[in-house]
Coordinates of C-alpha atoms and ligand atoms in Angstrom, one line a residue:
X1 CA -23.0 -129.2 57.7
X2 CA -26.3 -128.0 58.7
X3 CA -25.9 -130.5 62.4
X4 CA -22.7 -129.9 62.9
X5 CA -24.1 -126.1 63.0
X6 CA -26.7 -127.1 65.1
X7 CA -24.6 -128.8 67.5
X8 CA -21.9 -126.0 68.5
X9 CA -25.3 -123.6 69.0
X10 CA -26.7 -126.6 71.8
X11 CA -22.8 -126.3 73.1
X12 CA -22.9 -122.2 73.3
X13 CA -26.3 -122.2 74.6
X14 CA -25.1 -125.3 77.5
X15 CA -22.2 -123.4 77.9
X16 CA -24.4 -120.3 78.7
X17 CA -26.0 -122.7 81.7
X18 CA -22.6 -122.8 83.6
X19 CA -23.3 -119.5 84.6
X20 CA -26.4 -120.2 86.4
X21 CA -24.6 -122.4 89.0
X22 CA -23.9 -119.8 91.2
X23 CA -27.9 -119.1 91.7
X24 CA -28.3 -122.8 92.9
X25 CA -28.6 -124.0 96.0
X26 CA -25.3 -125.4 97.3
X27 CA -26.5 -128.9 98.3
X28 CA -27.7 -128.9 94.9
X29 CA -24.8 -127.5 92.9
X30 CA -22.9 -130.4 93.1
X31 CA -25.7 -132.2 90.7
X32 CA -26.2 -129.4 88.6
X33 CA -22.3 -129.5 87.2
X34 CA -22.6 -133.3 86.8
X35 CA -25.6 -132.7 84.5
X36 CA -24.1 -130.1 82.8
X37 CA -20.7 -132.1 81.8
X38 CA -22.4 -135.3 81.1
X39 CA -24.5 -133.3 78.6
X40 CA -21.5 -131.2 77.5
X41 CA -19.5 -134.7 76.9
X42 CA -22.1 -135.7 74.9
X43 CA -22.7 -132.9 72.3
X44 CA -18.5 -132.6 72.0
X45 CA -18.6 -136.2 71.1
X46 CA -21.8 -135.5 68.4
X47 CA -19.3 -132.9 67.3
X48 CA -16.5 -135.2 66.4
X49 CA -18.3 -137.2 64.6
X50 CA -19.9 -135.0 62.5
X51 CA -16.6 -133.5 61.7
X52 CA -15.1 -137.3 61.2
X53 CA -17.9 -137.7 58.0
X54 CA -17.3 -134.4 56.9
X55 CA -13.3 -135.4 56.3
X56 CA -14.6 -138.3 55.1
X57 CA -16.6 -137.2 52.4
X58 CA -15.3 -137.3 48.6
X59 CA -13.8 -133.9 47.7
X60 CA -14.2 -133.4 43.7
X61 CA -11.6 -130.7 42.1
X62 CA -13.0 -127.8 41.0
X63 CA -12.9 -126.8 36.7
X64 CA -13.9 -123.5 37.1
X65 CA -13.9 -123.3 32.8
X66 CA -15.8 -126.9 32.6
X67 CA -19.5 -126.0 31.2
X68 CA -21.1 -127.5 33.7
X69 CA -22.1 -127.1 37.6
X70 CA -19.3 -127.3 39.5
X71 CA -21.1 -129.4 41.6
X72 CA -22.0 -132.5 39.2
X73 CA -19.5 -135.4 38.5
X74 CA -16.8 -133.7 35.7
X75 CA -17.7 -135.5 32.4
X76 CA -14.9 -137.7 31.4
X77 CA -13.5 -135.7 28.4
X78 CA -12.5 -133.0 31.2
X79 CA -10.9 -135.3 33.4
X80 CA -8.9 -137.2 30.7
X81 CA -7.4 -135.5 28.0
X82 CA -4.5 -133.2 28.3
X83 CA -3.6 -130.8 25.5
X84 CA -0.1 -129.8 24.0
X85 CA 1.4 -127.9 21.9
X86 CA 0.3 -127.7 17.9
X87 CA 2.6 -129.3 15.9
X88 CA 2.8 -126.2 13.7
X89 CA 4.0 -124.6 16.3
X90 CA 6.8 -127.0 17.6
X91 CA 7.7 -127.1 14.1
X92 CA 8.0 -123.4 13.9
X93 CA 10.7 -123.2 17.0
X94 CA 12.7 -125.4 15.1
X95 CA 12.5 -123.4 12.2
X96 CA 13.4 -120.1 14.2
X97 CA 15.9 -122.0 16.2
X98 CA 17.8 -122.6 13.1
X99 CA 18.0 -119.4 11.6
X100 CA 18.8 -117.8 15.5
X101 CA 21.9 -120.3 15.5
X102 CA 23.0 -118.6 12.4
X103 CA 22.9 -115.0 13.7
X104 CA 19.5 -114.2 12.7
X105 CA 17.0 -111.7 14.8
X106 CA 13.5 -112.5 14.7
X107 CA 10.7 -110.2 13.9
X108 CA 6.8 -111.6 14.2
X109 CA 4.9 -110.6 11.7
X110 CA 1.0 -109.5 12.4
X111 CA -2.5 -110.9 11.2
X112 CA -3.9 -107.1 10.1
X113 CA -2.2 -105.3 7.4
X114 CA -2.7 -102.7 4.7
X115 CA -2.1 -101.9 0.5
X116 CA 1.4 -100.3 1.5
X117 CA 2.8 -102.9 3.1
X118 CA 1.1 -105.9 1.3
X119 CA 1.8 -104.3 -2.4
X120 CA 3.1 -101.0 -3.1
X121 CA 5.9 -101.4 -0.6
X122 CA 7.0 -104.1 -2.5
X123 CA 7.2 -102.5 -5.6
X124 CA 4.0 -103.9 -7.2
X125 CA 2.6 -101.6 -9.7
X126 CA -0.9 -100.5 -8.9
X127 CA -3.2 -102.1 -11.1
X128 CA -0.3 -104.5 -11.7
X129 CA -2.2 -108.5 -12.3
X130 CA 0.4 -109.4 -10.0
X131 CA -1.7 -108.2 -6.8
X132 CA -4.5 -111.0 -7.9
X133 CA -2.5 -113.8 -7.8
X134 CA -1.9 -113.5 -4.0
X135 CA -5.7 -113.6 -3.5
X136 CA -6.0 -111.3 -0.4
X137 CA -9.2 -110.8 2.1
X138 CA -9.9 -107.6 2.6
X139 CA -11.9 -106.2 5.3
X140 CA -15.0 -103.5 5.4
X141 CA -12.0 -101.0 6.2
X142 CA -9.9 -102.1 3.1
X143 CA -7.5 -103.7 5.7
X144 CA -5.5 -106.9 4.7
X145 CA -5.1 -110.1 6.6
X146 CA -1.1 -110.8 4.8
X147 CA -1.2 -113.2 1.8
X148 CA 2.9 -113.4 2.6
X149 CA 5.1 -112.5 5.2
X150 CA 7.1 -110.1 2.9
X151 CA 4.2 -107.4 4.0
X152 CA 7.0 -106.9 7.0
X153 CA 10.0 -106.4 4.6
X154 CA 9.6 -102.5 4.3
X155 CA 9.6 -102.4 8.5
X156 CA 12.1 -104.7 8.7
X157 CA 14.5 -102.7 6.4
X158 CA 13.6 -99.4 7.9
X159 CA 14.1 -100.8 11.4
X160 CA 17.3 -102.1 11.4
X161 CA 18.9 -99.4 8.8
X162 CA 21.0 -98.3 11.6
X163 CA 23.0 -101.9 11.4
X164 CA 23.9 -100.5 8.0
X165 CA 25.1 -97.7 9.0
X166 CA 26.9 -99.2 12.1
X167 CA 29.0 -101.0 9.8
X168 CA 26.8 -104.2 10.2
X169 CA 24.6 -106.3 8.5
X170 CA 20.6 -106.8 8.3
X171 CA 20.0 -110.2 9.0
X172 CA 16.3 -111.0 10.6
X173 CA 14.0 -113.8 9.6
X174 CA 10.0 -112.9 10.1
X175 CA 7.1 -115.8 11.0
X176 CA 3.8 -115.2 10.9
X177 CA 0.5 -116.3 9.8
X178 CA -0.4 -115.5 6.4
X179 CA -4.1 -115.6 5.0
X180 CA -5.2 -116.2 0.6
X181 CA -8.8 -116.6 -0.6
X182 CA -8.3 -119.6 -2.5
X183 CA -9.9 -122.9 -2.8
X184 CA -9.3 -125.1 0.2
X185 CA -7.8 -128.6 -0.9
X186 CA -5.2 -131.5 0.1
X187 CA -2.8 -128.7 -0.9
X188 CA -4.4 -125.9 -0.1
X189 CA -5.2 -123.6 3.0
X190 CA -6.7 -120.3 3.2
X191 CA -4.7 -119.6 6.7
X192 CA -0.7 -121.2 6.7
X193 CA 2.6 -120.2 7.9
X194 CA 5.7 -118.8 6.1
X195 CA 8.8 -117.8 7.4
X196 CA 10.4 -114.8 5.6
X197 CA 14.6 -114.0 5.6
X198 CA 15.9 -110.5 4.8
X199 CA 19.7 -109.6 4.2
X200 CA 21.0 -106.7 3.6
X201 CA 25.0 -106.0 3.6
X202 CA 27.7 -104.1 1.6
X203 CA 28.7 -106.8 -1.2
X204 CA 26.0 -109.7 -0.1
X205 CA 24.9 -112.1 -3.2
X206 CA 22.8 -114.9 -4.2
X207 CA 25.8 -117.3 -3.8
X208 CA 25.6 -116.3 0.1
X209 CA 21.7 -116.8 -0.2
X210 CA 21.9 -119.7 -1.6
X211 CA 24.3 -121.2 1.1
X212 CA 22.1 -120.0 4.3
X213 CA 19.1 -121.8 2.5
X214 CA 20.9 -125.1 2.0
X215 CA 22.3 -124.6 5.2
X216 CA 18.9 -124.2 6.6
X217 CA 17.3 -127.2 4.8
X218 CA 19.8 -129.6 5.5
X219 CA 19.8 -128.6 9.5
X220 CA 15.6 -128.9 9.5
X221 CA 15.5 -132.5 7.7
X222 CA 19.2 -133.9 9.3
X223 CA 20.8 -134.7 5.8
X224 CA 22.4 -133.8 3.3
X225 CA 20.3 -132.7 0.6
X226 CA 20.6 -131.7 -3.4
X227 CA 19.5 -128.1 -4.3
X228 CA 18.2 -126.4 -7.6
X229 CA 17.0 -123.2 -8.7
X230 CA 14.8 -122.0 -11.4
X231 CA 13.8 -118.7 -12.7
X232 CA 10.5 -116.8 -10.8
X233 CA 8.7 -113.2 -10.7
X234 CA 8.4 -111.5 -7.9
X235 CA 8.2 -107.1 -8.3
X236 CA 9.9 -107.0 -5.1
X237 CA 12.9 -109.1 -6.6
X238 CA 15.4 -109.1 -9.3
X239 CA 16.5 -111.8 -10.4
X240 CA 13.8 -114.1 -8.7
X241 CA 14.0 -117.8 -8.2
X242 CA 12.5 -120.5 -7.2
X243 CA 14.0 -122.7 -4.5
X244 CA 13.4 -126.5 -4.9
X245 CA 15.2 -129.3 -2.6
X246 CA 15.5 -133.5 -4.1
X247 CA 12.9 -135.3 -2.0
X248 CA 15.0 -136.9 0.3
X249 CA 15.2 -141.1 -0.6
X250 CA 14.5 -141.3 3.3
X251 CA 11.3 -139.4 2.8
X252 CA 9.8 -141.3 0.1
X253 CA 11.4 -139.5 -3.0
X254 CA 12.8 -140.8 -6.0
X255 CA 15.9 -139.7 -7.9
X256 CA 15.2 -136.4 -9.8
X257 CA 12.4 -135.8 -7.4
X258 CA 12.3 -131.8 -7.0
X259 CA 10.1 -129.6 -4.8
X260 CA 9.6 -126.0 -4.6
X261 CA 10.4 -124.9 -1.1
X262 CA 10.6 -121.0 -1.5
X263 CA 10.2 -117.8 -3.5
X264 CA 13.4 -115.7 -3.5
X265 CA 16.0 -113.5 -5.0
X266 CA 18.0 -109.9 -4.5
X267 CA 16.0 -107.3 -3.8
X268 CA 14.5 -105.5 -6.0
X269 CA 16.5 -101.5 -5.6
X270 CA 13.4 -99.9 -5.3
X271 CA 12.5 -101.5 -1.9
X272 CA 15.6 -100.7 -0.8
X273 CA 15.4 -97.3 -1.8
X274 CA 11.4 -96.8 -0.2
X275 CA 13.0 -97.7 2.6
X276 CA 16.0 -94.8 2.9
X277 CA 18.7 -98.0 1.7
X278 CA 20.8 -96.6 -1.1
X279 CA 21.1 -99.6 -3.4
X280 CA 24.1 -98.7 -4.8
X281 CA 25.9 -99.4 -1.8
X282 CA 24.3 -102.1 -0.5
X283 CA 22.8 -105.2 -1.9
X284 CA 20.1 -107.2 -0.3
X285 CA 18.2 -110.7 -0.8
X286 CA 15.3 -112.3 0.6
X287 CA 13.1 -115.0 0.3
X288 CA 9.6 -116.7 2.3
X289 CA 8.4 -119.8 2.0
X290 CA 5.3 -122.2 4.1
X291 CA 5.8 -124.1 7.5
X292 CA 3.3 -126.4 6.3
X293 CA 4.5 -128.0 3.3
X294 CA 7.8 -127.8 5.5
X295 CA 6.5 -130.1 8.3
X296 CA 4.5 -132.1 5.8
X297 CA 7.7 -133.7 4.2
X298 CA 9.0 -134.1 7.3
X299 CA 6.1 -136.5 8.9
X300 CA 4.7 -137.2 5.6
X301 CA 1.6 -135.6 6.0
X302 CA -1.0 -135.8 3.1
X303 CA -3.4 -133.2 3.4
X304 CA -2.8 -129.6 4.7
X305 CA -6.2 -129.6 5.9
X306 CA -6.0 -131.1 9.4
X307 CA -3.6 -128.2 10.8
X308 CA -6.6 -126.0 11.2
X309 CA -9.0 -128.7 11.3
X310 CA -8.8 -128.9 15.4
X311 CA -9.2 -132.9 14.6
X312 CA -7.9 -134.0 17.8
X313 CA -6.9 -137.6 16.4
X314 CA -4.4 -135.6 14.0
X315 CA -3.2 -133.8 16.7
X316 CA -2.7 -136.8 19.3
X317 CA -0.1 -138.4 16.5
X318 CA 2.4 -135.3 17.8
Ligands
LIG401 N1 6.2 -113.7 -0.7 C1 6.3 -114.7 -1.7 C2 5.1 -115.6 -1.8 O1 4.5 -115.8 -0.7 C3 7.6 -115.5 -1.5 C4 8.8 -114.7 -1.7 C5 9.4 -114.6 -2.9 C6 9.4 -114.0 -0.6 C7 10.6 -113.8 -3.0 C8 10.5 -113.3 -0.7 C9 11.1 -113.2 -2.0 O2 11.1 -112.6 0.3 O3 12.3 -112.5 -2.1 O4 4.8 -116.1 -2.8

């Protein structure tokens, strides 16, 4: 770089010369211009080549994010490895896909909420025992990272009221990521997913709740599946159940073989009614349930841990 800059001043400085040959003699001038090209030939051929090495030279692409100078050879794990989507996430679209195909709106739910929403929205008695079992972080402010994605029922209800009185249904389905101070195991993770389902219509009941979730199941995993319910407790439902699928044969399970998939049941009047919904004209349910344990059937994943974990050797298997 530095001769080829050196070069072009030698050729603006000889090119200066060519001015002089009108103050030479004229038996003279015909040497003078000789000299002049001969050298100016020269110096443009310099100037080629130094051009030629510079094309020639290895060019390396620039990472402006790699922490290193962008001038050094890229380590390898820079020029390799190309990232993709989390499974979780994947597994989520499929999820929402579903419930989209079946005429449901989707609402995201958010990662900061508050007592209302998380509790006494939902019908929770304060100093009820019930608010320990979901195990919440709280913040400095009193602020709540959601323990469950039913902290966006109460918006959901209030925000699409106007179906109601349109003549229509509610029908919405909430993801989000949901947060619970508990003991991290196989089982276990402080930060998961759910997916929540609220319906609210005129003469809607747990029969019609019971087909959208087999509906749902059986769409997610490809098959046929055999469904059960047992009794629950939730304030913000009445009755509650639990919903529990037969581990599918093709999945590893054995005859008989239930799991619990979801929390659900009609909702409870008074959420309707915090939310302007008269409950004796319309009827609601709802349920919410984890993407994890969802997506672990489905690949047969053993421990809930390596979602979070950033363990790229997990995350390569997708
Ligand atoms: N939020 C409950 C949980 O995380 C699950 C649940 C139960 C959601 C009943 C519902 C419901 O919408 O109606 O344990």
């Amino acid at each position: 770089m530095e001769e080829l800059e050196k070069l072009k001043r030698e050729l603006k400085d000889l090119n200066a010369e060519y001015a002089k040959i009108k103050d030479v003699p004229a038996e003279k001038r015909g040497e003078f211009g000789r000299e002049l090209n001969a050298k100016k030939t020269e110096i443009l051929n310099r100037i080629k080549e130094a051009e030629d090495a510079m094309l020639d030279a290895e060019v390396k692409p620039l990472d402006i994010t790699a922490p290193c100078s962008p001038n050094e050879p890229l380590p390898e794990v820079y020029s390799v490895f190309e990232g993709s989507e989390h499974p979780l996430m994947t597994e989520l679209d499929r999820v929402i896909e579903i419930y989209q195909l079946m005429g449901f709106d989707v609402v995201e739910s958010r990662q900061l909420d508050d007592e209302f929403h998380m509790f006494d929205s939902l019908n929770f008695a304060k100093e009820h025992p019930a608010r320990d079992g979901y195990d919440t972080f709280r913040t400095e402010e009193g602020l709540i990272p959601p323990a469950h994605t039913s902290t966006m029922q109460h918006r959901v209800l209030k925000a699409y009221k106007h179906n109601l009185e349109e003549g229509k249904e509610i029908a919405v389905v909430v993801p989000g990521r949901v947060y619970r101070n508990e003991d991290v195991d196989a089982t276990h993770e402080h930060t998961f997913y759910q997916c929540e389902g609220v319906y609210v219509s005129k003469n809607c009941t747990l029969g019609n709740m019971l087909g959208i979730l087999r509906e749902f199941f059986e769409k997610y995993y490809e098959q046929k599946l055999n469904i059960r319910t047992q009794p629950g407790y939730f304030p913000f439902t009445e009755p509650s159940l639990e919903f529990m699928i037969e581990k599918p044969k093709a999945l590893g399970g054995k005859k008989g073989d239930f799991l619990e998939m979801l929390g659900c049941g009609m909702i409870h009047p008074n959420v309707l009614k915090m939310a302007g919904i008269d409950p004796t004209e319309y009827h609601g349910f709802a349920w919410g349930g984890g993407i994890d344990r969802l997506v672990m059937l489905r690949y047969g994943l053993k421990d809930v841990r390596n979602f979070e974990s950033g363990n790229l050797n997990f995350l390569k298997e997708f």
